[in-house]
PDB file of C-alpha atoms in Angstrom:
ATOM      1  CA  UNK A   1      -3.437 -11.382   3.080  1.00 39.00           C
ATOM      2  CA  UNK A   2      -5.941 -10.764   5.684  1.00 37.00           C
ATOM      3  CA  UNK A   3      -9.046  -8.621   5.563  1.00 37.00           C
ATOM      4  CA  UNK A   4      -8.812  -4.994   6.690  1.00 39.00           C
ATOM      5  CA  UNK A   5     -10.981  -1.860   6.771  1.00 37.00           C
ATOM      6  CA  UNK A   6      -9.829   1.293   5.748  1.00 43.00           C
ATOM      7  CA  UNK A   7      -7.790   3.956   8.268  1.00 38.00           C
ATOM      8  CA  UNK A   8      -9.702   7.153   8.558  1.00 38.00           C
ATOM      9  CA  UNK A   9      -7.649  10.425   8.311  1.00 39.00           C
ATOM     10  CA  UNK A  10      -6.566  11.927  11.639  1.00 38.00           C
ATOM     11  CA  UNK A  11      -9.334  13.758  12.765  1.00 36.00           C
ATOM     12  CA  UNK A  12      -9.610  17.225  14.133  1.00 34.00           C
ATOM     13  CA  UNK A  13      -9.208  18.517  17.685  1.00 30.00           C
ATOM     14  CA  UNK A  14     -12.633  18.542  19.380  1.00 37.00           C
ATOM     15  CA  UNK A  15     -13.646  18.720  22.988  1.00 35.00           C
ATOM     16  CA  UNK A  16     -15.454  16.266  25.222  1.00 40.00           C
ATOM     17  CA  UNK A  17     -15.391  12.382  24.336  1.00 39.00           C
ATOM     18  CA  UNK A  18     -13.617  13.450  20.466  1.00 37.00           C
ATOM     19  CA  UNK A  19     -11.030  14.436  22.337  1.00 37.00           C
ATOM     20  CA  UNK A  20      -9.933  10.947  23.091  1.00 41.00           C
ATOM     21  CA  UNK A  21      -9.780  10.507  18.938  1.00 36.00           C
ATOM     22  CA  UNK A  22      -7.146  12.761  18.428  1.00 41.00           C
ATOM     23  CA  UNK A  23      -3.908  11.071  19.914  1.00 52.00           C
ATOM     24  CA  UNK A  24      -5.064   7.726  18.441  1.00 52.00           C
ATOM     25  CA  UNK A  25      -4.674   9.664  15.262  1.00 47.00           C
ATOM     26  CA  UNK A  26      -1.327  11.378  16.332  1.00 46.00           C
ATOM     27  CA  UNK A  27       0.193   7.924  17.696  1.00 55.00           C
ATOM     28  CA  UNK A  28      -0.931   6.219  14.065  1.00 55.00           C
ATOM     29  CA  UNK A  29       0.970   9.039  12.039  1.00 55.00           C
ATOM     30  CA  UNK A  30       4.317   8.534  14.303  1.00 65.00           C
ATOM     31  CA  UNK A  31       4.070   4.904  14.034  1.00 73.00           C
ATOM     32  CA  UNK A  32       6.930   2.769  12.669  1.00 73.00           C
ATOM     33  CA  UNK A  33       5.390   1.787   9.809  1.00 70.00           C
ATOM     34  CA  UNK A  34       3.957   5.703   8.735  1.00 74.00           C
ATOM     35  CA  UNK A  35       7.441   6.778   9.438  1.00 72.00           C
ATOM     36  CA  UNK A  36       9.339   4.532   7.366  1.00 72.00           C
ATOM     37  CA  UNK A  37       6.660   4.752   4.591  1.00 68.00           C
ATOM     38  CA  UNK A  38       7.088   8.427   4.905  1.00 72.00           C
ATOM     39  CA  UNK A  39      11.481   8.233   4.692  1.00 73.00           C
ATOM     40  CA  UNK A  40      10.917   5.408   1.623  1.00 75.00           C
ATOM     41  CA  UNK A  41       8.435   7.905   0.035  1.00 71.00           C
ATOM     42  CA  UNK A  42      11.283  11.309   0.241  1.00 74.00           C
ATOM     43  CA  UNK A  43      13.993   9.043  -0.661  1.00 72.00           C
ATOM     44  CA  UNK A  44      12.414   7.368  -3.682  1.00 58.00           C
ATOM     45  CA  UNK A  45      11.009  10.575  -5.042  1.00 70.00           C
ATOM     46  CA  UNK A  46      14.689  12.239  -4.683  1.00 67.00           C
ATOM     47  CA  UNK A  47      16.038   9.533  -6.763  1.00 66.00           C
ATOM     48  CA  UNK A  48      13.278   9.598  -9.367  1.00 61.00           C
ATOM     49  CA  UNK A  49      13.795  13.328 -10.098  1.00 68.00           C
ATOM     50  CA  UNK A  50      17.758  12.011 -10.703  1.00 64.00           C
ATOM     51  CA  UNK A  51      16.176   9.370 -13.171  1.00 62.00           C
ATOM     52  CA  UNK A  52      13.373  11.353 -14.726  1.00 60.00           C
ATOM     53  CA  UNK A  53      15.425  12.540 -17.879  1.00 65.00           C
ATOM     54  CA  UNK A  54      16.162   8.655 -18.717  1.00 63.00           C
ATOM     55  CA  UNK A  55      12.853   7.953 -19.191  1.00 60.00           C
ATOM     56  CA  UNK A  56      11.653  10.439 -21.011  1.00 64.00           C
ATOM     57  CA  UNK A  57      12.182   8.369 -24.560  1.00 65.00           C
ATOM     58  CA  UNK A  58       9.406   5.549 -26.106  1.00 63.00           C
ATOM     59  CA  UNK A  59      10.625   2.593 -25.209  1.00 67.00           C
ATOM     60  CA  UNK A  60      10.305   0.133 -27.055  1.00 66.00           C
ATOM     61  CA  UNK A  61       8.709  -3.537 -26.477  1.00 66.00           C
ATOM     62  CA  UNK A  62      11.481  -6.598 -26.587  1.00 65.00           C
ATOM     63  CA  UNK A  63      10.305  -9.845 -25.853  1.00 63.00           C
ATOM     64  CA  UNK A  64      12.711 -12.194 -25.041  1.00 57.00           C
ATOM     65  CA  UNK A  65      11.857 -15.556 -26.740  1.00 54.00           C
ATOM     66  CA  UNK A  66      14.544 -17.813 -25.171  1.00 49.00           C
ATOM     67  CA  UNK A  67      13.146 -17.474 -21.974  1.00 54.00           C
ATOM     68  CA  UNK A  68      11.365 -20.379 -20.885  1.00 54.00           C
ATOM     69  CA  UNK A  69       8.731 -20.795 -18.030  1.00 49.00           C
ATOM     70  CA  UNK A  70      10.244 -24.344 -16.763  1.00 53.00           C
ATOM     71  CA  UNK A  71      13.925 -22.920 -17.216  1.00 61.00           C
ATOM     72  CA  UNK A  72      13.392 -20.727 -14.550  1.00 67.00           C
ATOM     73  CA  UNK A  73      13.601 -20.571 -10.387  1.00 76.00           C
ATOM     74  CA  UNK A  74      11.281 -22.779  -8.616  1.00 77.00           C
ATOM     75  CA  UNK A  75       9.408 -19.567  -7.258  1.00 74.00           C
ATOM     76  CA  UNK A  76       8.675 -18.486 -10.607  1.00 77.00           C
ATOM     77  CA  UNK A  77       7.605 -21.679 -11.751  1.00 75.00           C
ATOM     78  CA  UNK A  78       5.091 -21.793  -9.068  1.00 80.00           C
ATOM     79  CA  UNK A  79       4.129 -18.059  -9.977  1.00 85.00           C
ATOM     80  CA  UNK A  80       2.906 -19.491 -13.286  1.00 84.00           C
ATOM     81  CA  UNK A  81       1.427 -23.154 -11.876  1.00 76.00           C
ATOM     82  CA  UNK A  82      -1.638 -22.429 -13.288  1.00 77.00           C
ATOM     83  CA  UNK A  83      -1.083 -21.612 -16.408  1.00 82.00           C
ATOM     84  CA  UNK A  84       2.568 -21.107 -17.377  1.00 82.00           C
ATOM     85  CA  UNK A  85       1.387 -19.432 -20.696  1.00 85.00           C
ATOM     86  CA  UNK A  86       0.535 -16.629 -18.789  1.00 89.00           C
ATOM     87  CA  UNK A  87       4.427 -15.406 -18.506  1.00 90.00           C
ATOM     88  CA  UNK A  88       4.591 -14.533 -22.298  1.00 92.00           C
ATOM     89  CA  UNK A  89       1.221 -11.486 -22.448  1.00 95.00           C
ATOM     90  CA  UNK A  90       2.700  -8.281 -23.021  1.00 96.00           C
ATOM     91  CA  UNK A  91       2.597  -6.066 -19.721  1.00 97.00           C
ATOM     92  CA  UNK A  92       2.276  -2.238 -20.600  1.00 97.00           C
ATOM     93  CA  UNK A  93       2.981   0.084 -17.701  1.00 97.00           C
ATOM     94  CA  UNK A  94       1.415   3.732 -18.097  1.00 98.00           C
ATOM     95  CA  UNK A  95       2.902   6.688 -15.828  1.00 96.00           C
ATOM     96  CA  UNK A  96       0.939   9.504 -13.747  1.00 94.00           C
ATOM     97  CA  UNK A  97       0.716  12.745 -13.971  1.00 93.00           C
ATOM     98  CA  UNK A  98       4.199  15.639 -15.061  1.00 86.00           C
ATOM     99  CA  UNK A  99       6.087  11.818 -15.179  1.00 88.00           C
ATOM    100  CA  UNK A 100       7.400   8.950 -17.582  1.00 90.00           C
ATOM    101  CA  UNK A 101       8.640   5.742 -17.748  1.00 89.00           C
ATOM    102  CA  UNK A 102      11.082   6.136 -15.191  1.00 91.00           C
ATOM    103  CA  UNK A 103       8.891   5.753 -12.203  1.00 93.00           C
ATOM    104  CA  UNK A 104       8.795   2.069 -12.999  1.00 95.00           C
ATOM    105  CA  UNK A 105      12.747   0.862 -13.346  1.00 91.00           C
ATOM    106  CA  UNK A 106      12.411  -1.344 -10.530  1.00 93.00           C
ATOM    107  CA  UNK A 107       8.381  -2.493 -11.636  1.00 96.00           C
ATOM    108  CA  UNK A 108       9.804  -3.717 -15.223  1.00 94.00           C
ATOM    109  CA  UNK A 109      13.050  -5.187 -13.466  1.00 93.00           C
ATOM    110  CA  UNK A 110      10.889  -7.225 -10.852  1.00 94.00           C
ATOM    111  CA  UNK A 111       8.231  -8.180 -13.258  1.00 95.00           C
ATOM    112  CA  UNK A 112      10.748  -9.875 -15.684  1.00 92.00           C
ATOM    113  CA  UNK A 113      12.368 -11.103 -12.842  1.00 91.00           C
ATOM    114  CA  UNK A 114       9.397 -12.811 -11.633  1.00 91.00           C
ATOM    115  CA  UNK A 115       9.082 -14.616 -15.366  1.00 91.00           C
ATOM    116  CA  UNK A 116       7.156 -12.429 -17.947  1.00 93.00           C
ATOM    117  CA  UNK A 117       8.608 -11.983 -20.936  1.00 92.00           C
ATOM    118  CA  UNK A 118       7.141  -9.734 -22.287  1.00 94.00           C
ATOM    119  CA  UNK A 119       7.304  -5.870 -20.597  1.00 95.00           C
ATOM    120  CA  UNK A 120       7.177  -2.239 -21.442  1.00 94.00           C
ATOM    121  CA  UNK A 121       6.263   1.226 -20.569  1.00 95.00           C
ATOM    122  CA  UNK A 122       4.246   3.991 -22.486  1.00 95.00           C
ATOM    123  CA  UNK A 123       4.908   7.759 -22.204  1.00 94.00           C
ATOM    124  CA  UNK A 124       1.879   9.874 -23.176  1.00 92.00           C
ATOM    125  CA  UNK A 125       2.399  13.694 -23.948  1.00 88.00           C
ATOM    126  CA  UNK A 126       3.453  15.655 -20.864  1.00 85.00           C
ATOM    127  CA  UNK A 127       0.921  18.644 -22.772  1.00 89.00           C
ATOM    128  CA  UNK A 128      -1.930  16.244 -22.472  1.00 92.00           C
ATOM    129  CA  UNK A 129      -4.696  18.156 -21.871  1.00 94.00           C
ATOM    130  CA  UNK A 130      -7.977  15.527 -21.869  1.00 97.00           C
ATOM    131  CA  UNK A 131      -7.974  11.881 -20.203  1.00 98.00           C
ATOM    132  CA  UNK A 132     -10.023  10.818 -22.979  1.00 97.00           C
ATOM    133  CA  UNK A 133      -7.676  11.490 -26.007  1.00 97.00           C
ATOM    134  CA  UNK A 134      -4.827   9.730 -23.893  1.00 97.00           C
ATOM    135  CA  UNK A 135      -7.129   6.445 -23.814  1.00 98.00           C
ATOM    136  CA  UNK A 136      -7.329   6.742 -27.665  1.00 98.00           C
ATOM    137  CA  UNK A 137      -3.618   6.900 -27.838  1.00 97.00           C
ATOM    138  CA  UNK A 138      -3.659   3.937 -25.565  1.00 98.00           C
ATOM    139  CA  UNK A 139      -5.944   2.001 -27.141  1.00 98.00           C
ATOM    140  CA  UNK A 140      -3.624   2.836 -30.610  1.00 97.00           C
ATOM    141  CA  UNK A 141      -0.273   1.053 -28.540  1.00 96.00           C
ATOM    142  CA  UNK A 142      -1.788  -1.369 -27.186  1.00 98.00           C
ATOM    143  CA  UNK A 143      -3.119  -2.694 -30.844  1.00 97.00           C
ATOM    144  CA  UNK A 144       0.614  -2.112 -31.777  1.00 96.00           C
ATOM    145  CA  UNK A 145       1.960  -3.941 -28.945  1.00 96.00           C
ATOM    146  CA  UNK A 146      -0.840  -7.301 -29.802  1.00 96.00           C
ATOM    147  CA  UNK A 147       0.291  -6.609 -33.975  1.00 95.00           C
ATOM    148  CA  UNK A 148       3.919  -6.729 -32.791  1.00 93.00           C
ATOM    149  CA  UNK A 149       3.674  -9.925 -30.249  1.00 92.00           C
ATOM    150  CA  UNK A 150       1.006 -12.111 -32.058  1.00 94.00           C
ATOM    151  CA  UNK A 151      -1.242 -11.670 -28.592  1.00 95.00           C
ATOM    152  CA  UNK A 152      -4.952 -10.950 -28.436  1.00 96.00           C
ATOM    153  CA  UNK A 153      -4.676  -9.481 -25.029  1.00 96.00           C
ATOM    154  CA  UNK A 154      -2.623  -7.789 -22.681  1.00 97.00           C
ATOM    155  CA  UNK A 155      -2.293  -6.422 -19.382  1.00 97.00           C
ATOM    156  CA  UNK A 156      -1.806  -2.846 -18.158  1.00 98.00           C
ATOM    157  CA  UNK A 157      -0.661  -1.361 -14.952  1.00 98.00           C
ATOM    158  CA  UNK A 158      -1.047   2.196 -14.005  1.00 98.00           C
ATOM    159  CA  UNK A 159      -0.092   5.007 -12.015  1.00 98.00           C
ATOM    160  CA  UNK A 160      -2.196   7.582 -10.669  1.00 97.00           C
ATOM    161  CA  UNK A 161      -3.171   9.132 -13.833  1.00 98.00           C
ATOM    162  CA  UNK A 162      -2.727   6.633 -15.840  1.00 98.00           C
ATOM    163  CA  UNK A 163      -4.995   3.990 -14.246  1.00 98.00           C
ATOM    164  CA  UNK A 164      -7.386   6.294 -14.866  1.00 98.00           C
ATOM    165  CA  UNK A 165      -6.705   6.714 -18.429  1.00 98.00           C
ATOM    166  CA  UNK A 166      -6.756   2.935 -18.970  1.00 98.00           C
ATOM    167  CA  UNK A 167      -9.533   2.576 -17.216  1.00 98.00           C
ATOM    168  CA  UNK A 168     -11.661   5.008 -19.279  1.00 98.00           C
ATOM    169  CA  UNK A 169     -10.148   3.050 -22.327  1.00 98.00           C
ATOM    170  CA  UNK A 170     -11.359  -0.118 -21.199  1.00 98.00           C
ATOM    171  CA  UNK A 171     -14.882   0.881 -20.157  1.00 98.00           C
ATOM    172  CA  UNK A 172     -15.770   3.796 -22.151  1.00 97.00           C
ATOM    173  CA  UNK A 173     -13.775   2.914 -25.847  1.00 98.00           C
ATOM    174  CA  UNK A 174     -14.234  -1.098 -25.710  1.00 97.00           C
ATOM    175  CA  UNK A 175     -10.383  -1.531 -24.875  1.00 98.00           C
ATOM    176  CA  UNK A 176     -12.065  -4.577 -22.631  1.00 98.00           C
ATOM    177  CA  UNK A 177     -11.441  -6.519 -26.258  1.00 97.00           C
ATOM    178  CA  UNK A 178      -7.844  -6.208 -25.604  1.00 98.00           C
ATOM    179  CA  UNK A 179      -6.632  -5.680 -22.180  1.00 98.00           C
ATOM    180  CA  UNK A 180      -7.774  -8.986 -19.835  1.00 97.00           C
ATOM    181  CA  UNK A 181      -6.527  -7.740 -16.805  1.00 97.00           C
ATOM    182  CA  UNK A 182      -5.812  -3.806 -15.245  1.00 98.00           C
ATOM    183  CA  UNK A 183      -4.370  -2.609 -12.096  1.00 98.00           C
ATOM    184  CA  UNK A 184      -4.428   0.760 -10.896  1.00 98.00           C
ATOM    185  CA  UNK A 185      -1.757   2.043  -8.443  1.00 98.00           C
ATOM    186  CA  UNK A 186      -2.650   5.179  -6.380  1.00 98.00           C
ATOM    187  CA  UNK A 187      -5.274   6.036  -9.167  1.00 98.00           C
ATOM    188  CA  UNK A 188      -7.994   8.739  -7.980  1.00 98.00           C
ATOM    189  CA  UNK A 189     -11.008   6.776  -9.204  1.00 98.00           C
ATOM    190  CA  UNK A 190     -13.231   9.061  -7.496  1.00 98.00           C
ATOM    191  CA  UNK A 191     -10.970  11.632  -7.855  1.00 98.00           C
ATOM    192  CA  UNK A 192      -9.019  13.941  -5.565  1.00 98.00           C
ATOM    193  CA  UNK A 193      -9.688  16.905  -3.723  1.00 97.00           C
ATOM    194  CA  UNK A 194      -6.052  18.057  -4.181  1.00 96.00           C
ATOM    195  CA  UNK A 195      -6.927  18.569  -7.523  1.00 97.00           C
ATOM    196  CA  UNK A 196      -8.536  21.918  -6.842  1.00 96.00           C
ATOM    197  CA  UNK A 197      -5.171  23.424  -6.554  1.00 94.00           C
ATOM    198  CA  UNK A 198      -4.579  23.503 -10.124  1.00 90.00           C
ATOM    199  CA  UNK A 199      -6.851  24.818 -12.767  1.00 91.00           C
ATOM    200  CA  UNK A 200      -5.264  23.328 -15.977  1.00 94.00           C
ATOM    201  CA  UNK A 201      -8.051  21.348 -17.817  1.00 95.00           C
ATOM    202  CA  UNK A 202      -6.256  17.843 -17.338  1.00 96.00           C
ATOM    203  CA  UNK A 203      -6.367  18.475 -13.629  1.00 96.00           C
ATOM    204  CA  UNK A 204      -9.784  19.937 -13.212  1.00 97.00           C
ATOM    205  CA  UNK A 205     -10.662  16.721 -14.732  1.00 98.00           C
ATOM    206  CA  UNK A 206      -9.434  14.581 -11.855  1.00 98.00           C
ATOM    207  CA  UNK A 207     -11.764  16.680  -9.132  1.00 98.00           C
ATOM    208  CA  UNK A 208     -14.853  14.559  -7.510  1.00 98.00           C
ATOM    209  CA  UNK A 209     -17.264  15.028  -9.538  1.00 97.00           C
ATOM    210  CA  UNK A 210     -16.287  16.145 -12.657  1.00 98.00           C
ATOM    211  CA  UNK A 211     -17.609  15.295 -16.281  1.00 98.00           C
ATOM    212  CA  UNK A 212     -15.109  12.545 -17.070  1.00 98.00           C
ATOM    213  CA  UNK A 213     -15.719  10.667 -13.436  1.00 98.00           C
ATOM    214  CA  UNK A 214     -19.149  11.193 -13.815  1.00 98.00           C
ATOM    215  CA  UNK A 215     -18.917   9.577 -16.906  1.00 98.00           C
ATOM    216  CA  UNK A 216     -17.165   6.407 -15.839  1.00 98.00           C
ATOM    217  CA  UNK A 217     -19.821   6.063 -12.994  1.00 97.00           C
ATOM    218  CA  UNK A 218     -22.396   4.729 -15.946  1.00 97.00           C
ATOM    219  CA  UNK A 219     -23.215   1.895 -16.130  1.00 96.00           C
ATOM    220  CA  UNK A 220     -20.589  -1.071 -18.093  1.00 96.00           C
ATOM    221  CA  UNK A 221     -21.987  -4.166 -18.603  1.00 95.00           C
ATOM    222  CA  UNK A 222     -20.170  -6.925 -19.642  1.00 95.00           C
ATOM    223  CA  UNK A 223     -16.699  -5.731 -19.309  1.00 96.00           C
ATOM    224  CA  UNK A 224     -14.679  -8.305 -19.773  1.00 96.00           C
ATOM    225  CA  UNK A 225     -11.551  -6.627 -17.931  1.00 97.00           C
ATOM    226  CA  UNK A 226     -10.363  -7.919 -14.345  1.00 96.00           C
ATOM    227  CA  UNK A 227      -9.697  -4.817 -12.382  1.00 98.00           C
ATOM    228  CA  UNK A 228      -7.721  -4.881  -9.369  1.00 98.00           C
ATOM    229  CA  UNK A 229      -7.412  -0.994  -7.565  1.00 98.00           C
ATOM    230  CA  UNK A 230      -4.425  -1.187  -5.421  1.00 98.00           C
ATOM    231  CA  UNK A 231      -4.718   2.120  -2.674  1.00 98.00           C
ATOM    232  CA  UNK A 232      -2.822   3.199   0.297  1.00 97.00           C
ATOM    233  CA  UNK A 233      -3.528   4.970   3.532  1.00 95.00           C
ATOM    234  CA  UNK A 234      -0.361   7.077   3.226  1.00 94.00           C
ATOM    235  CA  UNK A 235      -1.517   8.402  -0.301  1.00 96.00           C
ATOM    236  CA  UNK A 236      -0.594  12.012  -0.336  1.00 94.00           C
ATOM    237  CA  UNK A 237      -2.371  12.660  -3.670  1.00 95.00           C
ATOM    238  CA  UNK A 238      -5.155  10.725  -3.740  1.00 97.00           C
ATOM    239  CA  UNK A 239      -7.163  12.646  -0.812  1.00 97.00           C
ATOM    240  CA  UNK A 240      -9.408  11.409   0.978  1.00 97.00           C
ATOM    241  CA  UNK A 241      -7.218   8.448   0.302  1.00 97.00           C
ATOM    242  CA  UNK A 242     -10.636   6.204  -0.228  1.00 97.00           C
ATOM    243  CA  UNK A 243     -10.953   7.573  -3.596  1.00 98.00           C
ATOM    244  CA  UNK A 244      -8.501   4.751  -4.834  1.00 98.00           C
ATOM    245  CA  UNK A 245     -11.008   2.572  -4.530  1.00 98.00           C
ATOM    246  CA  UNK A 246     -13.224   0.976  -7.814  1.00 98.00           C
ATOM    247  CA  UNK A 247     -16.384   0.540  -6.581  1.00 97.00           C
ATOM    248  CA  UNK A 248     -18.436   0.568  -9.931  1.00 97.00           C
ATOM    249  CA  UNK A 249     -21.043  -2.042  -9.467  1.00 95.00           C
ATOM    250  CA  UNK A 250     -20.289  -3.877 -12.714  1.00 96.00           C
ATOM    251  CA  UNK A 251     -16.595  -3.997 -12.925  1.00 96.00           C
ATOM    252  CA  UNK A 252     -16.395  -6.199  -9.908  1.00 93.00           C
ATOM    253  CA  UNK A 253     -12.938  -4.816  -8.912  1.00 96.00           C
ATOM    254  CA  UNK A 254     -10.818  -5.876  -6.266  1.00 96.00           C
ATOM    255  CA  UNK A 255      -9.959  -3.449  -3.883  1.00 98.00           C
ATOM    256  CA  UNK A 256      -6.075  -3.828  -2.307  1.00 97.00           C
ATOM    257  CA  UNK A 257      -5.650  -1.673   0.600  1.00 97.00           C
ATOM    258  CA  UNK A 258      -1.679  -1.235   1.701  1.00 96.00           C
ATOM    259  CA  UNK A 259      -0.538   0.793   4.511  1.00 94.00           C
ATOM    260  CA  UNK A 260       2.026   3.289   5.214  1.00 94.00           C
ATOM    261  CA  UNK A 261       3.072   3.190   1.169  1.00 95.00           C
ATOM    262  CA  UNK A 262       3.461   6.908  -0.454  1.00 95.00           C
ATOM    263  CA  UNK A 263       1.781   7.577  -3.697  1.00 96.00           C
ATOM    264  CA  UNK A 264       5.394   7.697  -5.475  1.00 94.00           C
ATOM    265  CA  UNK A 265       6.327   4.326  -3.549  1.00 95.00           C
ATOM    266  CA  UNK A 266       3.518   2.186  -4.937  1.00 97.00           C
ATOM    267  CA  UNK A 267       5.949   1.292  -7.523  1.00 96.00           C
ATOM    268  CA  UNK A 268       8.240  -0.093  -5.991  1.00 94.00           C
ATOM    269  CA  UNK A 269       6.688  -1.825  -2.665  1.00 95.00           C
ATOM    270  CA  UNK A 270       7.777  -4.992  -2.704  1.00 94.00           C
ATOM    271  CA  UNK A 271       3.984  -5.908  -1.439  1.00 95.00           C
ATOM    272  CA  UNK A 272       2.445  -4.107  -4.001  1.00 97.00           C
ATOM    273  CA  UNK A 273       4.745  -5.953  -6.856  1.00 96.00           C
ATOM    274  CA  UNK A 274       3.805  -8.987  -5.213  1.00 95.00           C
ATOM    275  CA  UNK A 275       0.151  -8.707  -5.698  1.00 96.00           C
ATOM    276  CA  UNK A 276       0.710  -7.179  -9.299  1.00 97.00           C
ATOM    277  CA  UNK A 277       2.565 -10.356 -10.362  1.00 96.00           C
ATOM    278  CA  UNK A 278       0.233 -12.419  -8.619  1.00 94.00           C
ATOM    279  CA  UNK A 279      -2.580 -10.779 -10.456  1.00 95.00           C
ATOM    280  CA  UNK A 280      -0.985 -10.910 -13.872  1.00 95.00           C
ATOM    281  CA  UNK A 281      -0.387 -14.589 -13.426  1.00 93.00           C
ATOM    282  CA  UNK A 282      -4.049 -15.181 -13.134  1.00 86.00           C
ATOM    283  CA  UNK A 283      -3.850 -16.303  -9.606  1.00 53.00           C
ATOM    284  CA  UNK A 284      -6.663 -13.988  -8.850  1.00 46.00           C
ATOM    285  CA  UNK A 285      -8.875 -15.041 -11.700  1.00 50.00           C
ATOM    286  CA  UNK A 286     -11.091 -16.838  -9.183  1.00 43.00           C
ATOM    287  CA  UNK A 287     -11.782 -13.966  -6.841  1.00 45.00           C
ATOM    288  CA  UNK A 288     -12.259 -11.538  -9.879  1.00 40.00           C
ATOM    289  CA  UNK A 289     -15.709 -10.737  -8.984  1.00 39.00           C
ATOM    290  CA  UNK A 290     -15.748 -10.762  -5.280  1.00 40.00           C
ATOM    291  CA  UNK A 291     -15.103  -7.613  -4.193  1.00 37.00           C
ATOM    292  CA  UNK A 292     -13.083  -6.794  -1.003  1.00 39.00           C
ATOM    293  CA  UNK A 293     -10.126  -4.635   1.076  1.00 37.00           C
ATOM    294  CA  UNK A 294      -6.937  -6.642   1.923  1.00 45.00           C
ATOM    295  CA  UNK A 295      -3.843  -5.655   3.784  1.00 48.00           C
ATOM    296  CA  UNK A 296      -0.648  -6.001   1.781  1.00 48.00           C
ATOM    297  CA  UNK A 297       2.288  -6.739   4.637  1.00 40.00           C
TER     298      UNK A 297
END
């Protein structure tokens, strides 16, 4: 992955020397790779509304024990070099906003796929009204999930909203005890201006500013979770699409920047489940507090 800096959004028409700005942003929304993000993003959300009723019961956590590390394809293998241990800590995937489980079919399929063993989802209430009783609900499955495997630790991914919910469990209710590493898909860390559409307490919540971001802006010292913030350029709900990034001083997050991915799409861009195993399997441990932008192809 190479470095990158962030695209700005399209700017406005203006006279005079701005003028020049405007079809570099027009040629940069009809480019191939907008375009096709843009068809991937329609077509993914048309067949998540199909699945959206299957995934709207608990599921429940399975690890396979017969699975074995040196068993499997040479690519996986190498996945887990490092430390093929790694392959067996639980995984807990936690949905966005008016969603469920189903959003990640394909993220559980390629994760156990790539090796782990051990991989479930979470569905919170779809009447949750405050971000901070959904990280105590967390916080209460993930100590079921380390009861029910023997683990100390696990890992969490999470979607828009719930990124954001894990997040404020890990720095705000000590979940750093339990989850060693957390990445955040299309999460509004700084929140969203789109969020001033709706006036429902759980989305007022999720406006720049507001008491609960405010809140995780305070100082955490010592957090012991690595945080990797995966964002994308083509984010239609996280607006300005810089708000995915973590920039809190002392979680030392790494900042993934992917282009022409749709909010809905993070899921299931094969770049973006690339760096999530790669993360998981602790290949990342090294750069955990360095950090940057990168470019997912």
């Amino acid at each position: 992955m190479q470095p990158s800096s962030e695209v700005s959004p399209p700017p406005g028409w203006h006279t005079g020397a701005d003028a020049e700005v405007a079809p570099r942003g027009l040629r940069a929304l009809c480019s191939p790779t907008t375009l096709t993000g843009g068809l991937t993003e329609l077509a993914w959300v048309g067949a998540h509304v199909l699945m959206y009723p299957l995934g709207t019961r608990m599921e429940a956590l399975r690890p396979d024990p017969r699975r074995r590390t040196g068993n499997q394809p040479a690519a996986v293998r190498a996945l887990f070099a490092a430390d093929p241990l790694a392959a067996r800590v639980p995984v807990l995937l936690v949905h966005g906003l008016v969603d469920n489980r189903s959003v990640f079919a394909l993220t559980r399929r390629s994760l156990r796929k790539r090796g782990f063993t051990s991989v479930c989802s979470w569905n919170y209430s779809p009447l949750l009204t405050d971000i901070t009783l959904a990280a105590t609900a967390l916080g209460q499955q993930i100590e079921r999930i380390c009861e029910q495997t023997g683990h100390d630790r696990v890992h969490v991914v999470g979607h828009s909203l719930g990124g954001l919910i894990a997040r404020y469990h890990v720095q705000r209710q000590g979940g750093d005890e339990r989850v060693d590493s957390l990445i955040t898909l299309g999460t509004p860390h700084q929140g969203s201006v789109l969020a001033h559409v709706l006036p429902t307490p759980l989305v007022r919540q999720l406006r720049p500013g507001s008491p609960v971001l405010r809140e995780l802006e305070e100082p955490a010292p010592g957090c012991r979770t690595r945080l990797t913030a995966v964002y994308s350029d083509l984010d239609q709900v996280v607006l300005p699409t810089r708000s995915g990034r973590c920039d809190h001083p002392d979680l030392g997050a790494r900042n993934v920047l992917v282009r022409g991915v749709g909010h809905m799409s993070l899921p299931i861009h094969r770049g973006v489940l690339d760096e999530v195993a790669t993360t998981l399997a602790g290949a990342g441990q090294q750069d955990a507090g360095r950090r940057h932008i990168a470019a997912v192809a």
